[in-house]
Amino acid sequence: MIVYLNGEFLPLDEARVPVLDRGFIFADGVYEVIPVYGGRLFRLPEHLQRLENSLKSIKLQNPLTRQQWIEALEIVVARNSGDDQSVYLQVTRGPAKRNHNFPEPVVPTVFIMSEPLEAQPPSGGVKAVTCADTRWQRCDIKSIALLANVLLRQQAVEVGAAEAILIREGYVMEGAASNVFVVVDGVAITPPKSQYILPGITRDLVVEAMLAAELACREADISEAQLRSADEIWVTSSTREIVPVIMLDDKPVGNGQPGAVWSQVWKIYQDYKQHLRSIG
Ligand code: PDD
C-alpha cells in the first residue's frame, strides 16, 4: 500500500509520525473516509467541504489547497490497486511538546491511505442494538477522538449486532459509525443535521436521491418509540452504503426482512455507483 505523508508518497510500513504528534497524544485532529468507485473519488467536493468545516471547527488551518488535496488523493488512488477503494485521510495538529493549548507554530500532520473496498452484496439485513449516546456535543466534527464510538460499536459487536443506534434524551441521533433512517407509513425519516450527528455524505445522497425519485423522505426528529415501531430501519455510511436493520434489541423490525423502500433506495444507489464507473 502506498500512502501519502506530509508531501511524500511512500509504502505504508515506511510511514512514520513522531510519538509526540498531537493526534497520538490528544486525538487532536480530524479525518474523512471517501469511497472510490471505478477509480473515481465519490462525492469528493462534499467530502472536502466537510473536511474544511471540521478543520474550521477545531481552529486548524487547512494545510492543503483544494487542488493539492485532489492531486494527492488521486495519486494515492492511482498508486493502489483496485477500482473500488476506501480512502482515509487525517489531519492532526502535528508534533509538539505536550501541552493542552495549541502549539506555536503549528506544523500539521497530513496522512492519506487507501484500502480495497469490499463489494457490498445486497444485504440480507443486520442486527442493531440501542445504546445511550455517551458522546460529546460536537458530533458534527469528524474528529479522530472516537473512543465513545469505539466503545459503543464494541458493545454492539459483543452481542452479535452490527451497529449501535444512539439515543439522546429519548431521540435517535445516529449509529456509532453511521447515520440512521426509519420508514414509518411509507415515509423515510432521518434526523435533521445538528451538533449531535455527523452530516453523513451517504445520508445526504439518500435524501437527495429519494426526493429526485419522488419517494417520500423527510428530515425530522425520531423518538425512541418511533424507532421501535418503525416498519424499516437502515443505517448508512461510506463504507457500508445502505444497510437494512432487521432486528433491533432482539425484536424483528417490521416483518424481519429488508423492507420494500430500502430495496428501491438500494437500487438507486447501485445505479448511481454504476454511472460513476461508466463515466470513469
Ligand atoms: N464513519 N456518523 C458517524 C458517527 C460516522 O462515523 C459515519 C461514518 C457516518 C456516515 O457518514 P458518511 O456517510 O459520510 O460515511 C455517520 C466512517 C465511515 C468511519 O469512521 O469509518
Short mmCIF file of C-alpha atoms and ligand atoms in Angstrom, two decimals:
data_model
loop_
_atom_site.label_atom_id
_atom_site.label_comp_id
_atom_site.label_asym_id
_atom_site.label_seq_id
_atom_site.Cartn_x
_atom_site.Cartn_y
_atom_site.Cartn_z
CA MET A 1 0.00 0.00 0.00
CA ILE A 2 1.31 3.44 -0.98
CA VAL A 3 0.37 6.23 1.41
CA TYR A 4 0.81 10.00 1.48
CA LEU A 5 2.52 11.56 4.48
CA ASN A 6 3.35 15.27 4.63
CA GLY A 7 4.02 15.68 0.91
CA GLU A 8 5.65 12.31 0.28
CA PHE A 9 4.31 9.11 -1.27
CA LEU A 10 5.77 6.00 0.37
CA PRO A 11 4.98 2.40 1.35
CA LEU A 12 2.79 2.15 4.46
CA ASP A 13 5.47 0.40 6.52
CA GLU A 14 7.91 3.24 5.87
CA ALA A 15 5.47 5.94 7.03
CA ARG A 16 6.42 7.33 10.46
CA VAL A 17 4.98 10.02 12.72
CA PRO A 18 6.62 11.31 15.90
CA VAL A 19 5.16 9.93 19.14
CA LEU A 20 4.53 13.48 20.35
CA ASP A 21 2.14 14.09 17.46
CA ARG A 22 -0.97 15.69 18.97
CA GLY A 23 -3.04 13.11 17.10
CA PHE A 24 -1.39 10.41 19.23
CA ILE A 25 -1.28 12.39 22.48
CA PHE A 26 -4.61 14.24 22.41
CA ALA A 27 -6.58 12.81 19.42
CA ASP A 28 -6.28 16.42 18.23
CA GLY A 29 -7.26 16.01 14.60
CA VAL A 30 -9.96 15.30 12.05
CA TYR A 31 -10.49 12.78 9.28
CA GLU A 32 -12.54 11.72 6.26
CA VAL A 33 -13.39 8.38 4.66
CA ILE A 34 -14.06 8.64 0.92
CA PRO A 35 -15.22 5.70 -1.19
CA VAL A 36 -13.75 5.27 -4.67
CA TYR A 37 -15.79 3.59 -7.41
CA GLY A 38 -14.24 2.78 -10.79
CA GLY A 39 -11.16 4.76 -9.72
CA ARG A 40 -13.24 7.90 -9.07
CA LEU A 41 -13.47 9.57 -5.67
CA PHE A 42 -17.15 9.54 -4.71
CA ARG A 43 -18.68 12.93 -3.87
CA LEU A 44 -15.22 14.46 -3.47
CA PRO A 45 -16.33 18.14 -3.27
CA GLU A 46 -18.74 17.23 -0.45
CA HIS A 47 -16.03 15.33 1.47
CA LEU A 48 -13.53 18.19 1.06
CA GLN A 49 -16.15 20.68 2.20
CA ARG A 50 -16.90 18.61 5.31
CA LEU A 51 -13.15 18.39 5.99
CA GLU A 52 -12.94 22.18 5.67
CA ASN A 53 -15.82 22.53 8.17
CA SER A 54 -14.19 20.10 10.63
CA LEU A 55 -10.84 21.93 10.42
CA LYS A 56 -12.54 25.27 10.94
CA SER A 57 -14.37 23.92 13.99
CA ILE A 58 -11.09 22.83 15.59
CA LYS A 59 -9.32 26.05 14.55
CA LEU A 60 -6.76 24.28 12.40
CA GLN A 61 -5.88 25.92 9.12
CA ASN A 62 -6.36 23.66 6.11
CA PRO A 63 -2.78 22.65 5.27
CA LEU A 64 -3.55 21.98 1.58
CA THR A 65 -5.46 23.85 -1.08
CA ARG A 66 -8.43 22.11 -2.70
CA GLN A 67 -6.28 21.43 -5.77
CA GLN A 68 -3.47 19.97 -3.63
CA TRP A 69 -5.95 17.69 -1.89
CA ILE A 70 -7.35 16.49 -5.21
CA GLU A 71 -3.88 15.81 -6.60
CA ALA A 72 -2.65 13.95 -3.50
CA LEU A 73 -5.84 11.88 -3.25
CA GLU A 74 -5.80 10.99 -6.94
CA ILE A 75 -2.16 9.91 -6.77
CA VAL A 76 -2.88 7.66 -3.76
CA VAL A 77 -5.83 6.11 -5.61
CA ALA A 78 -3.77 5.58 -8.78
CA ARG A 79 -0.84 4.00 -6.86
CA ASN A 80 -3.07 1.46 -5.09
CA SER A 81 -4.75 -1.46 -6.78
CA GLY A 82 -8.46 -1.87 -7.24
CA ASP A 83 -11.08 0.22 -8.96
CA ASP A 84 -13.09 0.34 -5.74
CA GLN A 85 -11.22 1.64 -2.72
CA SER A 86 -11.82 3.32 0.60
CA VAL A 87 -9.59 6.35 1.10
CA TYR A 88 -8.83 7.50 4.64
CA LEU A 89 -7.34 10.93 5.28
CA GLN A 90 -6.34 12.50 8.55
CA VAL A 91 -5.03 15.92 9.58
CA THR A 92 -3.66 16.46 13.08
CA ARG A 93 -2.24 19.48 14.87
CA GLY A 94 1.17 17.84 14.48
CA PRO A 95 4.06 17.13 16.84
CA ALA A 96 4.68 19.45 19.79
CA LYS A 97 5.71 19.37 23.46
CA ARG A 98 2.74 18.00 25.41
CA ASN A 99 0.61 20.94 26.49
CA HIS A 100 -3.15 21.26 26.01
CA ASN A 101 -3.19 24.70 24.39
CA PHE A 102 -2.25 24.99 20.72
CA PRO A 103 1.48 24.96 19.90
CA GLU A 104 3.09 27.90 18.16
CA PRO A 105 3.79 27.45 15.31
CA VAL A 106 1.55 24.54 14.29
CA VAL A 107 3.09 22.03 11.88
CA PRO A 108 0.16 19.81 10.94
CA THR A 109 0.50 16.16 10.01
CA VAL A 110 -1.32 15.11 6.84
CA PHE A 111 -1.81 11.42 6.14
CA ILE A 112 -3.72 9.62 3.36
CA MET A 113 -4.09 5.87 2.84
CA SER A 114 -6.35 3.68 0.72
CA GLU A 115 -7.67 0.17 1.23
CA PRO A 116 -9.58 -2.05 -1.17
CA LEU A 117 -13.32 -1.52 -0.76
CA GLU A 118 -15.12 -4.80 -0.43
CA ALA A 119 -18.13 -5.14 -2.72
CA GLN A 120 -21.29 -4.79 -0.65
CA PRO A 121 -23.61 -7.67 -1.58
CA PRO A 122 -27.35 -6.95 -1.46
CA SER A 123 -27.77 -7.05 2.28
CA GLY A 124 -29.91 -9.67 3.95
CA GLY A 125 -30.03 -7.27 6.86
CA VAL A 126 -28.18 -6.90 10.15
CA LYS A 127 -28.91 -6.73 13.85
CA ALA A 128 -28.60 -3.48 15.80
CA VAL A 129 -28.89 -2.54 19.45
CA THR A 130 -29.87 0.75 21.06
CA CYS A 131 -27.41 2.48 23.40
CA ALA A 132 -27.42 5.74 25.31
CA ASP A 133 -25.40 8.31 23.35
CA THR A 134 -22.42 8.87 25.61
CA ARG A 135 -20.56 11.16 23.18
CA TRP A 136 -19.82 14.88 23.45
CA GLN A 137 -21.86 17.74 21.98
CA ARG A 138 -19.85 18.34 18.80
CA CYS A 139 -20.58 15.14 16.89
CA ASP A 140 -20.80 17.27 13.71
CA ILE A 141 -16.98 17.45 13.73
CA LYS A 142 -15.41 14.40 12.09
CA SER A 143 -12.94 14.13 14.95
CA ILE A 144 -10.38 11.35 15.30
CA ALA A 145 -11.32 11.24 19.02
CA LEU A 146 -13.58 8.22 18.61
CA LEU A 147 -13.29 6.43 21.95
CA ALA A 148 -17.01 6.70 22.72
CA ASN A 149 -17.88 5.46 19.22
CA VAL A 150 -15.36 2.61 19.59
CA LEU A 151 -16.86 1.50 22.91
CA LEU A 152 -20.42 1.74 21.57
CA ARG A 153 -19.64 -0.26 18.43
CA GLN A 154 -17.83 -2.86 20.53
CA GLN A 155 -20.86 -3.13 22.81
CA ALA A 156 -22.96 -3.92 19.72
CA VAL A 157 -20.48 -6.44 18.33
CA GLU A 158 -20.25 -8.27 21.67
CA VAL A 159 -23.96 -9.13 21.44
CA GLY A 160 -23.73 -10.15 17.79
CA ALA A 161 -25.04 -6.87 16.35
CA ALA A 162 -23.51 -4.84 13.52
CA GLU A 163 -24.30 -1.38 14.84
CA ALA A 164 -25.29 0.57 17.96
CA ILE A 165 -28.11 3.07 17.41
CA LEU A 166 -27.58 6.02 19.73
CA ILE A 167 -30.38 7.61 21.75
CA ARG A 168 -30.05 11.04 23.38
CA GLU A 169 -32.87 12.28 25.62
CA GLY A 170 -35.41 9.95 24.04
CA TYR A 171 -34.46 10.69 20.42
CA VAL A 172 -32.48 8.79 17.81
CA MET A 173 -29.25 10.51 16.80
CA GLU A 174 -27.21 8.18 14.57
CA GLY A 175 -25.20 4.96 14.66
CA ALA A 176 -21.76 4.53 16.23
CA ALA A 177 -20.33 4.98 12.70
CA SER A 178 -23.37 5.57 10.50
CA ASN A 179 -26.50 7.68 10.04
CA VAL A 180 -29.96 6.26 10.67
CA PHE A 181 -33.17 6.24 8.62
CA VAL A 182 -36.54 4.80 9.66
CA VAL A 183 -39.59 4.18 7.49
CA VAL A 184 -42.96 4.99 9.04
CA ASP A 185 -46.14 4.69 6.94
CA GLY A 186 -44.06 4.59 3.76
CA VAL A 187 -42.12 7.77 4.58
CA ALA A 188 -38.36 7.59 5.17
CA ILE A 189 -37.26 9.82 8.06
CA THR A 190 -33.74 10.78 9.15
CA PRO A 191 -32.80 13.15 11.98
CA PRO A 192 -32.10 16.75 10.95
CA LYS A 193 -28.47 17.92 10.99
CA SER A 194 -27.33 19.25 14.34
CA GLN A 195 -24.27 19.28 16.57
CA TYR A 196 -25.32 15.81 17.77
CA ILE A 197 -24.81 13.98 14.47
CA LEU A 198 -22.23 13.75 11.73
CA PRO A 199 -23.58 15.21 8.47
CA GLY A 200 -23.11 11.98 6.52
CA ILE A 201 -22.36 12.18 2.82
CA THR A 202 -24.27 8.93 2.21
CA ARG A 203 -27.21 10.29 4.23
CA ASP A 204 -27.33 13.41 2.06
CA LEU A 205 -27.16 11.34 -1.10
CA VAL A 206 -30.04 9.12 0.07
CA VAL A 207 -32.22 12.15 0.89
CA GLU A 208 -31.36 13.77 -2.44
CA ALA A 209 -31.88 10.60 -4.49
CA MET A 210 -35.20 9.81 -2.82
CA LEU A 211 -36.55 13.29 -3.45
CA ALA A 212 -35.37 13.14 -7.09
CA ALA A 213 -37.17 9.79 -7.49
CA GLU A 214 -40.29 11.24 -5.82
CA LEU A 215 -40.04 8.83 -2.92
CA ALA A 216 -41.27 10.22 0.40
CA CYS A 217 -38.38 11.33 2.61
CA ARG A 218 -38.24 13.84 5.46
CA GLU A 219 -35.68 15.19 7.90
CA ALA A 220 -37.34 15.12 11.31
CA ASP A 221 -36.72 14.05 14.90
CA ILE A 222 -37.25 10.34 15.53
CA SER A 223 -38.39 9.35 19.00
CA GLU A 224 -37.26 6.11 20.56
CA ALA A 225 -40.88 4.89 20.36
CA GLN A 226 -40.97 5.62 16.60
CA LEU A 227 -37.73 3.73 16.16
CA ARG A 228 -39.13 0.71 17.98
CA SER A 229 -42.33 0.64 15.92
CA ALA A 230 -40.76 1.56 12.55
CA ASP A 231 -41.54 -0.60 9.52
CA GLU A 232 -37.93 -0.31 8.36
CA ILE A 233 -34.63 0.89 9.81
CA TRP A 234 -31.49 1.50 7.71
CA VAL A 235 -28.00 2.63 8.61
CA THR A 236 -25.88 4.48 6.05
CA SER A 237 -22.15 5.14 5.68
CA SER A 238 -19.48 5.49 3.02
CA THR A 239 -18.06 2.05 3.70
CA ARG A 240 -21.27 0.07 4.31
CA GLU A 241 -23.58 2.03 1.97
CA ILE A 242 -27.25 1.46 2.95
CA VAL A 243 -27.84 -1.49 5.25
CA PRO A 244 -31.26 -2.65 6.44
CA VAL A 245 -31.58 -3.40 10.15
CA ILE A 246 -33.87 -6.41 10.56
CA MET A 247 -33.54 -6.95 14.32
CA LEU A 248 -33.43 -4.21 16.94
CA ASP A 249 -32.60 -5.27 20.50
CA ASP A 250 -33.58 -8.83 19.52
CA LYS A 251 -37.02 -7.88 18.19
CA PRO A 252 -37.80 -8.04 14.48
CA VAL A 253 -38.07 -4.74 12.61
CA GLY A 254 -41.27 -4.76 10.51
CA ASN A 255 -41.62 -8.29 9.18
CA GLY A 256 -38.00 -9.10 9.99
CA GLN A 257 -36.90 -8.79 6.33
CA PRO A 258 -35.22 -5.95 4.41
CA GLY A 259 -38.06 -3.57 3.52
CA ALA A 260 -39.57 -2.55 0.19
CA VAL A 261 -38.50 1.10 0.49
CA TRP A 262 -34.95 0.02 1.33
CA SER A 263 -34.75 -2.13 -1.79
CA GLN A 264 -35.85 0.78 -4.02
CA VAL A 265 -33.27 3.10 -2.48
CA TRP A 266 -30.56 0.46 -2.57
CA LYS A 267 -31.17 0.01 -6.31
CA ILE A 268 -30.90 3.77 -6.92
CA TYR A 269 -27.60 3.82 -5.02
CA GLN A 270 -26.21 0.91 -7.07
CA ASP A 271 -27.23 2.65 -10.31
CA TYR A 272 -25.52 5.82 -9.10
CA LYS A 273 -22.28 3.90 -8.47
CA GLN A 274 -22.54 2.17 -11.82
CA HIS A 275 -22.97 5.51 -13.55
CA LEU A 276 -19.83 6.76 -11.83
CA ARG A 277 -17.89 3.72 -13.03
CA SER A 278 -19.17 4.10 -16.59
CA ILE A 279 -18.02 7.73 -16.86
CA GLY A 280 -14.60 6.78 -15.41
N1 PDD B 1 -17.85 6.90 9.53
N2 PDD B 1 -21.95 9.05 11.67
C1 PDD B 1 -20.77 8.66 12.19
C2 PDD B 1 -20.56 8.81 13.66
C3 PDD B 1 -19.78 8.12 11.35
O1 PDD B 1 -18.60 7.76 11.87
C4 PDD B 1 -20.04 7.97 9.95
C5 PDD B 1 -19.04 7.38 9.00
C6 PDD B 1 -21.30 8.38 9.46
C7 PDD B 1 -21.65 8.27 8.00
O2 PDD B 1 -21.01 9.28 7.24
P1 PDD B 1 -20.63 9.06 5.70
O3 PDD B 1 -21.88 8.67 5.00
O4 PDD B 1 -20.10 10.38 5.26
O5 PDD B 1 -19.60 7.96 5.65
C8 PDD B 1 -22.22 8.93 10.34
C9 PDD B 1 -16.78 6.43 8.70
C10 PDD B 1 -17.16 5.58 7.55
C11 PDD B 1 -15.70 5.83 9.59
O6 PDD B 1 -15.49 6.38 10.65
O7 PDD B 1 -15.08 4.84 9.20
#
